[in-house]
Short mmCIF file of N, CA and C in Angstrom, two decimals:
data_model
loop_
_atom_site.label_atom_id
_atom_site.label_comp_id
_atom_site.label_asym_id
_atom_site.label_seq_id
_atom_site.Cartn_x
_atom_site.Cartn_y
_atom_site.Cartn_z
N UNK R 27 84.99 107.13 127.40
CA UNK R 27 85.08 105.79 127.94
C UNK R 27 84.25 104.82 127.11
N UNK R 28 82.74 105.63 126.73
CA UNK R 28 81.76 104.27 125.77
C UNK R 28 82.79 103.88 124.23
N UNK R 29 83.17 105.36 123.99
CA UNK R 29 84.03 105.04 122.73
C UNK R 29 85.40 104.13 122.32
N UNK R 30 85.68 104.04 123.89
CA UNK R 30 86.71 102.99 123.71
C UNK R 30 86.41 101.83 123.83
N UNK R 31 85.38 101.43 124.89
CA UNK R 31 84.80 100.34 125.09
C UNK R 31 84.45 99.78 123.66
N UNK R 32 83.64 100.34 122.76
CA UNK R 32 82.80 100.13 121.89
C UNK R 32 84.15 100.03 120.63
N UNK R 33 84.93 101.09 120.28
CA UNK R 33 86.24 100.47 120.21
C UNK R 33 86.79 98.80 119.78
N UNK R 34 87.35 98.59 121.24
CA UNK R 34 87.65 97.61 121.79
C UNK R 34 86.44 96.53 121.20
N UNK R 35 85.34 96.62 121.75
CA UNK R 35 84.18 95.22 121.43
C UNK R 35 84.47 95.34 119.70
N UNK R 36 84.73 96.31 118.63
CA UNK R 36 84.84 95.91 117.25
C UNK R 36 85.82 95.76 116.48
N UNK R 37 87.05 95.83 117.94
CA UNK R 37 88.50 95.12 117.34
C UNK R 37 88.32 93.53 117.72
N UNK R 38 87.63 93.39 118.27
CA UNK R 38 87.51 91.84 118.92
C UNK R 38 86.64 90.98 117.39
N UNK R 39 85.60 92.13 117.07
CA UNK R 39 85.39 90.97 115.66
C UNK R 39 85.81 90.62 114.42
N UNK R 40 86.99 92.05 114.44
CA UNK R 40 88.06 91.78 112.82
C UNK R 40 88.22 90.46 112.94
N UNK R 41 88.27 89.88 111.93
CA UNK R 41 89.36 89.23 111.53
C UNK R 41 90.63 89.22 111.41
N UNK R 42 91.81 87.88 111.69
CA UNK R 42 92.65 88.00 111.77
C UNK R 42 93.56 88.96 110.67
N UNK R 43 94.77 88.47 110.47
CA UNK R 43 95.50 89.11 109.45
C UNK R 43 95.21 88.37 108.03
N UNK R 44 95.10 86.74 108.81
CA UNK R 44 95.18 85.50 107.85
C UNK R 44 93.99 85.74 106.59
N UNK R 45 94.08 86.04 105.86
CA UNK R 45 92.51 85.89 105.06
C UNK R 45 92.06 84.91 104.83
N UNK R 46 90.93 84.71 104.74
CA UNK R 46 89.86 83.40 104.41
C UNK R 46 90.27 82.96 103.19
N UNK R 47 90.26 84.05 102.14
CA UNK R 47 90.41 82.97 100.75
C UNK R 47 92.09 82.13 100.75
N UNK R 48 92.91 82.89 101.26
CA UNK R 48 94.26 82.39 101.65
C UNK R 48 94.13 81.07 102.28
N UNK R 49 93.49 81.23 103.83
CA UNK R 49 93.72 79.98 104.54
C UNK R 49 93.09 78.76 103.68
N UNK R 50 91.91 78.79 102.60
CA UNK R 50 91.04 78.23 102.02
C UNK R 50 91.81 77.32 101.36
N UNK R 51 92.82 78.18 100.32
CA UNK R 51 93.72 77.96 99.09
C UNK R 51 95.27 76.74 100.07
N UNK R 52 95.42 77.01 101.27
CA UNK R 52 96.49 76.07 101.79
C UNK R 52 95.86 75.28 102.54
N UNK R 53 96.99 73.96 102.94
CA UNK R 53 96.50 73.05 104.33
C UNK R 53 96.68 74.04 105.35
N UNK R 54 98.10 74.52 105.72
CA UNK R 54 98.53 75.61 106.50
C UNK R 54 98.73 76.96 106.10
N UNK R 55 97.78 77.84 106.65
CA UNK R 55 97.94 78.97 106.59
C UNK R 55 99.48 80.08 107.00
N UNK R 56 99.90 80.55 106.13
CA UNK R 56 101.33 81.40 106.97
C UNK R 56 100.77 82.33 107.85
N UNK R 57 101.87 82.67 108.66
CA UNK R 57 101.69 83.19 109.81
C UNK R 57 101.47 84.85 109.83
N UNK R 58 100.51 85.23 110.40
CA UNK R 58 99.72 86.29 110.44
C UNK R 58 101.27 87.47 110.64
N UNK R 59 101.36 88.34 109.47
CA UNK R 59 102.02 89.53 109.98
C UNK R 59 101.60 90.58 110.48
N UNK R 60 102.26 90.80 111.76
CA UNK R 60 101.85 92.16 112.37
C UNK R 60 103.21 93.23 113.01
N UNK R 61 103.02 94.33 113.25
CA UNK R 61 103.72 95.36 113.45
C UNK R 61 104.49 94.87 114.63
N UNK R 62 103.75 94.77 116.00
CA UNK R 62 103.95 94.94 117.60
C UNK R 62 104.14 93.50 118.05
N UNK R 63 105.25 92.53 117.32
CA UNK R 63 105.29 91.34 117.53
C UNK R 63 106.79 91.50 118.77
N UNK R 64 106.67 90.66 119.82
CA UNK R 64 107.83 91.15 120.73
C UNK R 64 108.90 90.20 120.08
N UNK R 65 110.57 91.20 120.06
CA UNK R 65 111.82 91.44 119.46
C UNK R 65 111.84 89.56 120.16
N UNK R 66 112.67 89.16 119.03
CA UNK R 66 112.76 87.80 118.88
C UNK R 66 111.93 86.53 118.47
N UNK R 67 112.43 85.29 119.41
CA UNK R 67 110.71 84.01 119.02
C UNK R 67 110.52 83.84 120.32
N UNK R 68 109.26 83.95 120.62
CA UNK R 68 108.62 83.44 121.88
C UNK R 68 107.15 82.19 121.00
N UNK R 69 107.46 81.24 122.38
CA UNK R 69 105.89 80.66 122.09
C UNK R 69 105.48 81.07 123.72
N UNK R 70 103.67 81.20 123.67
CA UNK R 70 103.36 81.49 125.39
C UNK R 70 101.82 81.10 124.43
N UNK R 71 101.63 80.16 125.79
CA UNK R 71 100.63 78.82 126.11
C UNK R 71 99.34 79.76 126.76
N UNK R 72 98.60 80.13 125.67
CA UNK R 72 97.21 80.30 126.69
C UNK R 72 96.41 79.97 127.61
N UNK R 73 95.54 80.46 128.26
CA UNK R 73 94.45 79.42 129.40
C UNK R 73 93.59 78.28 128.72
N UNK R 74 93.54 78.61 127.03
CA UNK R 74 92.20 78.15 126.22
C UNK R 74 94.14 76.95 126.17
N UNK R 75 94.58 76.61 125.73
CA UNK R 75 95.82 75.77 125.82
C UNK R 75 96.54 76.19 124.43
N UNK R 76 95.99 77.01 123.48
CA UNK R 76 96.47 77.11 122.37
C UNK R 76 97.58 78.38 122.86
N UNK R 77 98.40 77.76 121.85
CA UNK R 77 99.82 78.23 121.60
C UNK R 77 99.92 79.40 120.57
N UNK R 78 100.50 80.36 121.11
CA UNK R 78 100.93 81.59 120.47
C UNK R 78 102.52 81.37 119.92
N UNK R 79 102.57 81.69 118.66
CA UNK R 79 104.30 81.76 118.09
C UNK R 79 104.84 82.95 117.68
N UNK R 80 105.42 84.04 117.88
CA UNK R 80 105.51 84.79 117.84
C UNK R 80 106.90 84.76 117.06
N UNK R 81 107.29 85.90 115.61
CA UNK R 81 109.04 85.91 115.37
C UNK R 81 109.58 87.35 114.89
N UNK R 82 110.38 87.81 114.91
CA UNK R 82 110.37 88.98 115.08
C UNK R 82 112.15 89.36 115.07
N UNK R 83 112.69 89.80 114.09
CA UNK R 83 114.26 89.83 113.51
C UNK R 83 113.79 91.81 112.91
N UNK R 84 114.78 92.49 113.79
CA UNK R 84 114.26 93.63 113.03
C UNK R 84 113.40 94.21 113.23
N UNK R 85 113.65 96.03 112.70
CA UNK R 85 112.54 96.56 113.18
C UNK R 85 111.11 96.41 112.65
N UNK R 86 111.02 95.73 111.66
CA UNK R 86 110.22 95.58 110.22
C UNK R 86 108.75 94.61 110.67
N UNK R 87 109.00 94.13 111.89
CA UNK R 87 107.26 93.76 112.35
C UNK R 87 107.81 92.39 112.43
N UNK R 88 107.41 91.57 112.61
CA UNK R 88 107.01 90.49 112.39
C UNK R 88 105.90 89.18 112.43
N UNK R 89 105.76 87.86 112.83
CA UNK R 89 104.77 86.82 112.48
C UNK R 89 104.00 86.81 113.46
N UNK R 90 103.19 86.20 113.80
CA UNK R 90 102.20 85.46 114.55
C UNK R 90 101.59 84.03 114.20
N UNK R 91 101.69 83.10 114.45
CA UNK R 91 101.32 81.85 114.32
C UNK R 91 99.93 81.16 115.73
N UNK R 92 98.84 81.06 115.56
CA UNK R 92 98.50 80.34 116.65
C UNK R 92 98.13 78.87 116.40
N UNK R 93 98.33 77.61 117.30
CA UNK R 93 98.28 76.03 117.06
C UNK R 93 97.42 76.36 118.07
N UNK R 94 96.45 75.60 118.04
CA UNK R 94 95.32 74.83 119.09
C UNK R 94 95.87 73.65 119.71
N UNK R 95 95.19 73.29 120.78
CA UNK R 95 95.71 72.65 121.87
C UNK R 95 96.10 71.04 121.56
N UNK R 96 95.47 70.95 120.39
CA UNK R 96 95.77 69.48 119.54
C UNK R 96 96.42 69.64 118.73
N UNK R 97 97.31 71.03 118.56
CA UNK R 97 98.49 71.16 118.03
C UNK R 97 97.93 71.71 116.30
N UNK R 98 96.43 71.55 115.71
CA UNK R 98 96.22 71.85 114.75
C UNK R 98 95.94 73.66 114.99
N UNK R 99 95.87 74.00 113.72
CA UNK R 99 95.93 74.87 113.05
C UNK R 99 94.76 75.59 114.07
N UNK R 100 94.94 77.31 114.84
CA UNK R 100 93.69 77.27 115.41
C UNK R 100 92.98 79.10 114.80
N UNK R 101 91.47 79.12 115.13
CA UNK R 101 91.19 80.34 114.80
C UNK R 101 91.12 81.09 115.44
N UNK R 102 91.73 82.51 115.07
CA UNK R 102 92.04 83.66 116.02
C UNK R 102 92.04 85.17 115.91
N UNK R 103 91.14 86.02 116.32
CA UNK R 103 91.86 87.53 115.93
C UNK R 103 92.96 87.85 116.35
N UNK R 104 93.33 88.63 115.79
CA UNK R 104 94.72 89.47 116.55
C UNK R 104 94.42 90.36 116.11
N UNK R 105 95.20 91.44 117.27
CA UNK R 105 94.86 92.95 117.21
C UNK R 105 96.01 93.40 117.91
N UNK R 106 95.91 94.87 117.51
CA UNK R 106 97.25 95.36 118.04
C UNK R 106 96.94 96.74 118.55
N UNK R 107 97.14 97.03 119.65
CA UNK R 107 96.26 98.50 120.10
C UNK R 107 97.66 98.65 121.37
N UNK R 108 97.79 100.29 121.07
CA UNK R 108 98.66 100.85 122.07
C UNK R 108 99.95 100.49 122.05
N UNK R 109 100.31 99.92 120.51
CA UNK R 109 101.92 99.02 120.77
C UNK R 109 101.99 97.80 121.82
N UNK R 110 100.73 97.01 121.81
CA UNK R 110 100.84 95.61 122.47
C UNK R 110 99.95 94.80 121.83
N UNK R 111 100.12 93.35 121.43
CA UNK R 111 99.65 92.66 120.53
C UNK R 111 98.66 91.75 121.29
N UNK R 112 97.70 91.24 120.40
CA UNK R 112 96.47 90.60 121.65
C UNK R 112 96.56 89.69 120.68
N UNK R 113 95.97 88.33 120.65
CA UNK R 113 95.87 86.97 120.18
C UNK R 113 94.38 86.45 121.10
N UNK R 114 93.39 86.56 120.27
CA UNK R 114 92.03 86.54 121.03
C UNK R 114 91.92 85.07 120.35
N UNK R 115 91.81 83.44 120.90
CA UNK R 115 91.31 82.16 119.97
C UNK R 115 89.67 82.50 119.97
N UNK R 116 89.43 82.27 118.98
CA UNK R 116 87.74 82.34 118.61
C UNK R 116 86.81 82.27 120.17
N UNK R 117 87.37 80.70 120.40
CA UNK R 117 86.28 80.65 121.52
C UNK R 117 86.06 81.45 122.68
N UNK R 118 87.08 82.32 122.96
CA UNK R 118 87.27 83.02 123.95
C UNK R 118 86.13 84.86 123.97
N UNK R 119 86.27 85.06 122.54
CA UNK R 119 85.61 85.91 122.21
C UNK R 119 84.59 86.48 122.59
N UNK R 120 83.25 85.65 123.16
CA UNK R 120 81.99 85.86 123.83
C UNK R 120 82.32 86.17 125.28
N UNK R 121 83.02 85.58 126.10
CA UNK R 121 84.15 85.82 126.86
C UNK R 121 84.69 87.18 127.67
N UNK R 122 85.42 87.61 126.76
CA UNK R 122 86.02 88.68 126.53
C UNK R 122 85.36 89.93 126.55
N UNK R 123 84.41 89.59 125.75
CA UNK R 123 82.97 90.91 125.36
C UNK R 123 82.47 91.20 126.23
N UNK R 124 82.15 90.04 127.31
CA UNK R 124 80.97 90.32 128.50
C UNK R 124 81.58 90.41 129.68
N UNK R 125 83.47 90.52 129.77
CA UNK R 125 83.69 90.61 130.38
C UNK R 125 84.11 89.47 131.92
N UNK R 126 84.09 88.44 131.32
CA UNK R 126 84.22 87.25 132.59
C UNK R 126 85.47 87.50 131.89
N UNK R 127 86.19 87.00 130.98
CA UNK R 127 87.86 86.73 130.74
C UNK R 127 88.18 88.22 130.54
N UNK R 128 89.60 88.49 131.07
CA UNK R 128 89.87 89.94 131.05
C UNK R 128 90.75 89.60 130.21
N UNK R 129 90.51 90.97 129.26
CA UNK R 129 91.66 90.65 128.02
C UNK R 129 93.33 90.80 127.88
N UNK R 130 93.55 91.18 129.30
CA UNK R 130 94.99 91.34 129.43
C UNK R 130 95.48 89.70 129.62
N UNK R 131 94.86 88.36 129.43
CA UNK R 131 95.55 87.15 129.28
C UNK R 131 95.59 86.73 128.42
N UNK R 132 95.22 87.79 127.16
CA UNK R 132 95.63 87.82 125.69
C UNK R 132 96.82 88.58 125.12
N UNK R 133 97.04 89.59 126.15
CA UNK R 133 98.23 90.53 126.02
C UNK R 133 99.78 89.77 125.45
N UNK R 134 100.02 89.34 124.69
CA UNK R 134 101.22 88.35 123.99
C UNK R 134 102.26 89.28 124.89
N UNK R 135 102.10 90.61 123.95
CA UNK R 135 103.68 91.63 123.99
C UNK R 135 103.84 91.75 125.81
N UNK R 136 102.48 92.04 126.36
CA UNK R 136 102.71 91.83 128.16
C UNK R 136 103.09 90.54 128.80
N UNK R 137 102.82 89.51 128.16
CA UNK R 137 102.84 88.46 128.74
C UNK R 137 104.26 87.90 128.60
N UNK R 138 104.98 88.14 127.43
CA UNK R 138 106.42 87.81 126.90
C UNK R 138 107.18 89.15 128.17
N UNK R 139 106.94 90.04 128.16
CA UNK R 139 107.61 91.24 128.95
C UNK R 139 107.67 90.52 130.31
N UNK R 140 106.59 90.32 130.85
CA UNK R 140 106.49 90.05 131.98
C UNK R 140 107.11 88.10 132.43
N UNK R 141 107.71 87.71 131.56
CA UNK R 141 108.46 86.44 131.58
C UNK R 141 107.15 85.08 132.11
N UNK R 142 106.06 85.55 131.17
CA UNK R 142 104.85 84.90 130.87
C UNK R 142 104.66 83.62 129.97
N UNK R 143 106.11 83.73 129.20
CA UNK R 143 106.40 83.01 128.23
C UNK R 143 107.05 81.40 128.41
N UNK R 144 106.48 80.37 127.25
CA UNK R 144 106.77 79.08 127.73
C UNK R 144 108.42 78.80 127.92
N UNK R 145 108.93 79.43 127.16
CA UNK R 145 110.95 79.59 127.59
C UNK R 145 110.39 79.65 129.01
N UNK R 146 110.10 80.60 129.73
CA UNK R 146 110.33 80.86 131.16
C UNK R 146 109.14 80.29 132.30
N UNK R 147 108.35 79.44 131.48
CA UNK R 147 107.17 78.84 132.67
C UNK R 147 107.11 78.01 132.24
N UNK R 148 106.90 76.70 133.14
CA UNK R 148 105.82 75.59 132.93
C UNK R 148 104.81 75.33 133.22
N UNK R 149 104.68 76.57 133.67
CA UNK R 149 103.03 76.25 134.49
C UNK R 149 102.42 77.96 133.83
N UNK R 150 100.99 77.70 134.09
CA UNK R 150 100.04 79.07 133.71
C UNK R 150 99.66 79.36 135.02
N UNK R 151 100.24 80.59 135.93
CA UNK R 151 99.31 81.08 136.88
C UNK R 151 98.43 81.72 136.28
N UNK R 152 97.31 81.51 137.47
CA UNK R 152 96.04 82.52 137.20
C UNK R 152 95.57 82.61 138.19
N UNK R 153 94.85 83.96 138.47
CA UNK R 153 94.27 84.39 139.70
C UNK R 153 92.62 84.70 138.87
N UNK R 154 92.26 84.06 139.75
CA UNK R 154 90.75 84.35 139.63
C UNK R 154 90.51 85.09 141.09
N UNK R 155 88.99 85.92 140.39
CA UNK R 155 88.23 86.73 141.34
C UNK R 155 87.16 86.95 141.11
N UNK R 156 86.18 86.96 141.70
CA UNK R 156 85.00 87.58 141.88
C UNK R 156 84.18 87.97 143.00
N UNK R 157 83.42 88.34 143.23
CA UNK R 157 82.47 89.32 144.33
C UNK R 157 81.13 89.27 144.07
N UNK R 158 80.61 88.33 143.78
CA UNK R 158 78.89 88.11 143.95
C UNK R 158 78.87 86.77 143.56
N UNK R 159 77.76 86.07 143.91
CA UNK R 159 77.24 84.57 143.82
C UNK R 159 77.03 84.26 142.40
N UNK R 160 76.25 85.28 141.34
CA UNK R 160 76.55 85.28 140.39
C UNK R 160 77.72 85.30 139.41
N UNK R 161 78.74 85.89 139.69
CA UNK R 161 80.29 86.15 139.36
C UNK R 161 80.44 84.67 139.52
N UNK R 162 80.72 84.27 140.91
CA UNK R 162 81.18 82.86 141.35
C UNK R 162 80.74 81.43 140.28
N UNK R 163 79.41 81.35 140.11
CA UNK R 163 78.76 80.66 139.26
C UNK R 163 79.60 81.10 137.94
N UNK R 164 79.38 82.03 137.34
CA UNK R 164 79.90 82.49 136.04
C UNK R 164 81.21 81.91 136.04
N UNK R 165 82.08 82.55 137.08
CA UNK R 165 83.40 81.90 136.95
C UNK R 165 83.28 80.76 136.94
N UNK R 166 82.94 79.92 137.86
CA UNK R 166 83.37 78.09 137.87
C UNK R 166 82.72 77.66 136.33
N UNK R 167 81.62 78.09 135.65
CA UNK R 167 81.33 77.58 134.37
C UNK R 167 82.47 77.85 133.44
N UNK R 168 82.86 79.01 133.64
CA UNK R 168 84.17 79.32 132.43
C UNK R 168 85.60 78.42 132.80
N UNK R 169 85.65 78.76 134.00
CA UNK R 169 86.87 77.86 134.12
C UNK R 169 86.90 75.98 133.76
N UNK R 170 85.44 75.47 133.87
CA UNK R 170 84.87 74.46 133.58
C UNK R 170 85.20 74.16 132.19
N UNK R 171 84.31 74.85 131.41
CA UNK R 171 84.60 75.05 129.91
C UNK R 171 86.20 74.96 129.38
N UNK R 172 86.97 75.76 130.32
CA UNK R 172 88.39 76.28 129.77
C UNK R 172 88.88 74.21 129.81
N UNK R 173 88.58 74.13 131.16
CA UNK R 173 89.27 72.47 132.13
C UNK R 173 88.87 71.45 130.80
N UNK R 174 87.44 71.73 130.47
CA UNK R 174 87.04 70.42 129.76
C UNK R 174 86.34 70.58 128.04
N UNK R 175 86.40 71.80 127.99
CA UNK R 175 86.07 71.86 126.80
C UNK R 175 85.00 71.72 126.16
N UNK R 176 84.18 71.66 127.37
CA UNK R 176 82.46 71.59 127.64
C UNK R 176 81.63 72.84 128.01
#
């Protein structure tokens, strides 16, 4: 269980697919190739608001693109574990690690499966939860942060 955990916390700090000296060398970086991209194009709208693009013709893998919520260019790992693709935006990262954001609302390939995707929503449900006064606090700051960007 520590080994996956621990795992998991040092797929979260790769770097994307995109390389640095690449993104450096363009205005726009091309779109991150990966294996476990779901069959077709989906875009699906994160909680952080940035946009996932996903394309995918063939068995041969395909793209990943992420835009930030101002539509520019945004930074992101992606990872691909178990045949499902994750799209972590930077800021979310600290997040993720400690456990307030659960990383299945990074799950692209679950989230497209499960008709998560902006074709099929206009809206982002989310269920929040927690169970101690501390949790509660924690949550309303993150969701705060997510609302305002503060």
């Amino acid at each position: 269980m520590f080994a996956v955990a621990g795992a998991a916390l040092l797929s979260l700090a790769q770097p994307a697919a995109v390389s640095a000296a690449h993104a450096a060398a363009t205005d726009s970086p091309a779109p991150a190739a990966q294996r476990n991209v779901p069959p077709g194009a989906h875009s699906v709208t994160l909680i952080t608001g940035d946009v996932v693009v996903t394309r995918r013709s063939g068995a041969a893998g395909g793209t990943v693109d992420v835009q930030g919520a101002a539509g520019t260019q945004a930074q992101a790992r992606i990872m691909e574990s178990n045949g499902d693709l994750y799209v972590y935006p930077e800021s979310v990262l600290p997040y993720v690690a400690a456990g307030v954001l659960d990383k299945r609302l990074f799950d692209i390939s679950r989230l497209v499966a499960d008709g998560y995707d902006d074709a099929h929503r206009d809206q982002l449900p989310l269920i929040v939860s927690y169970n101690s006064k501390a949790a509660s606090a924690s949550i309303h700051r993150v969701m705060g942060w997510l609302w305002t960007g503060k």
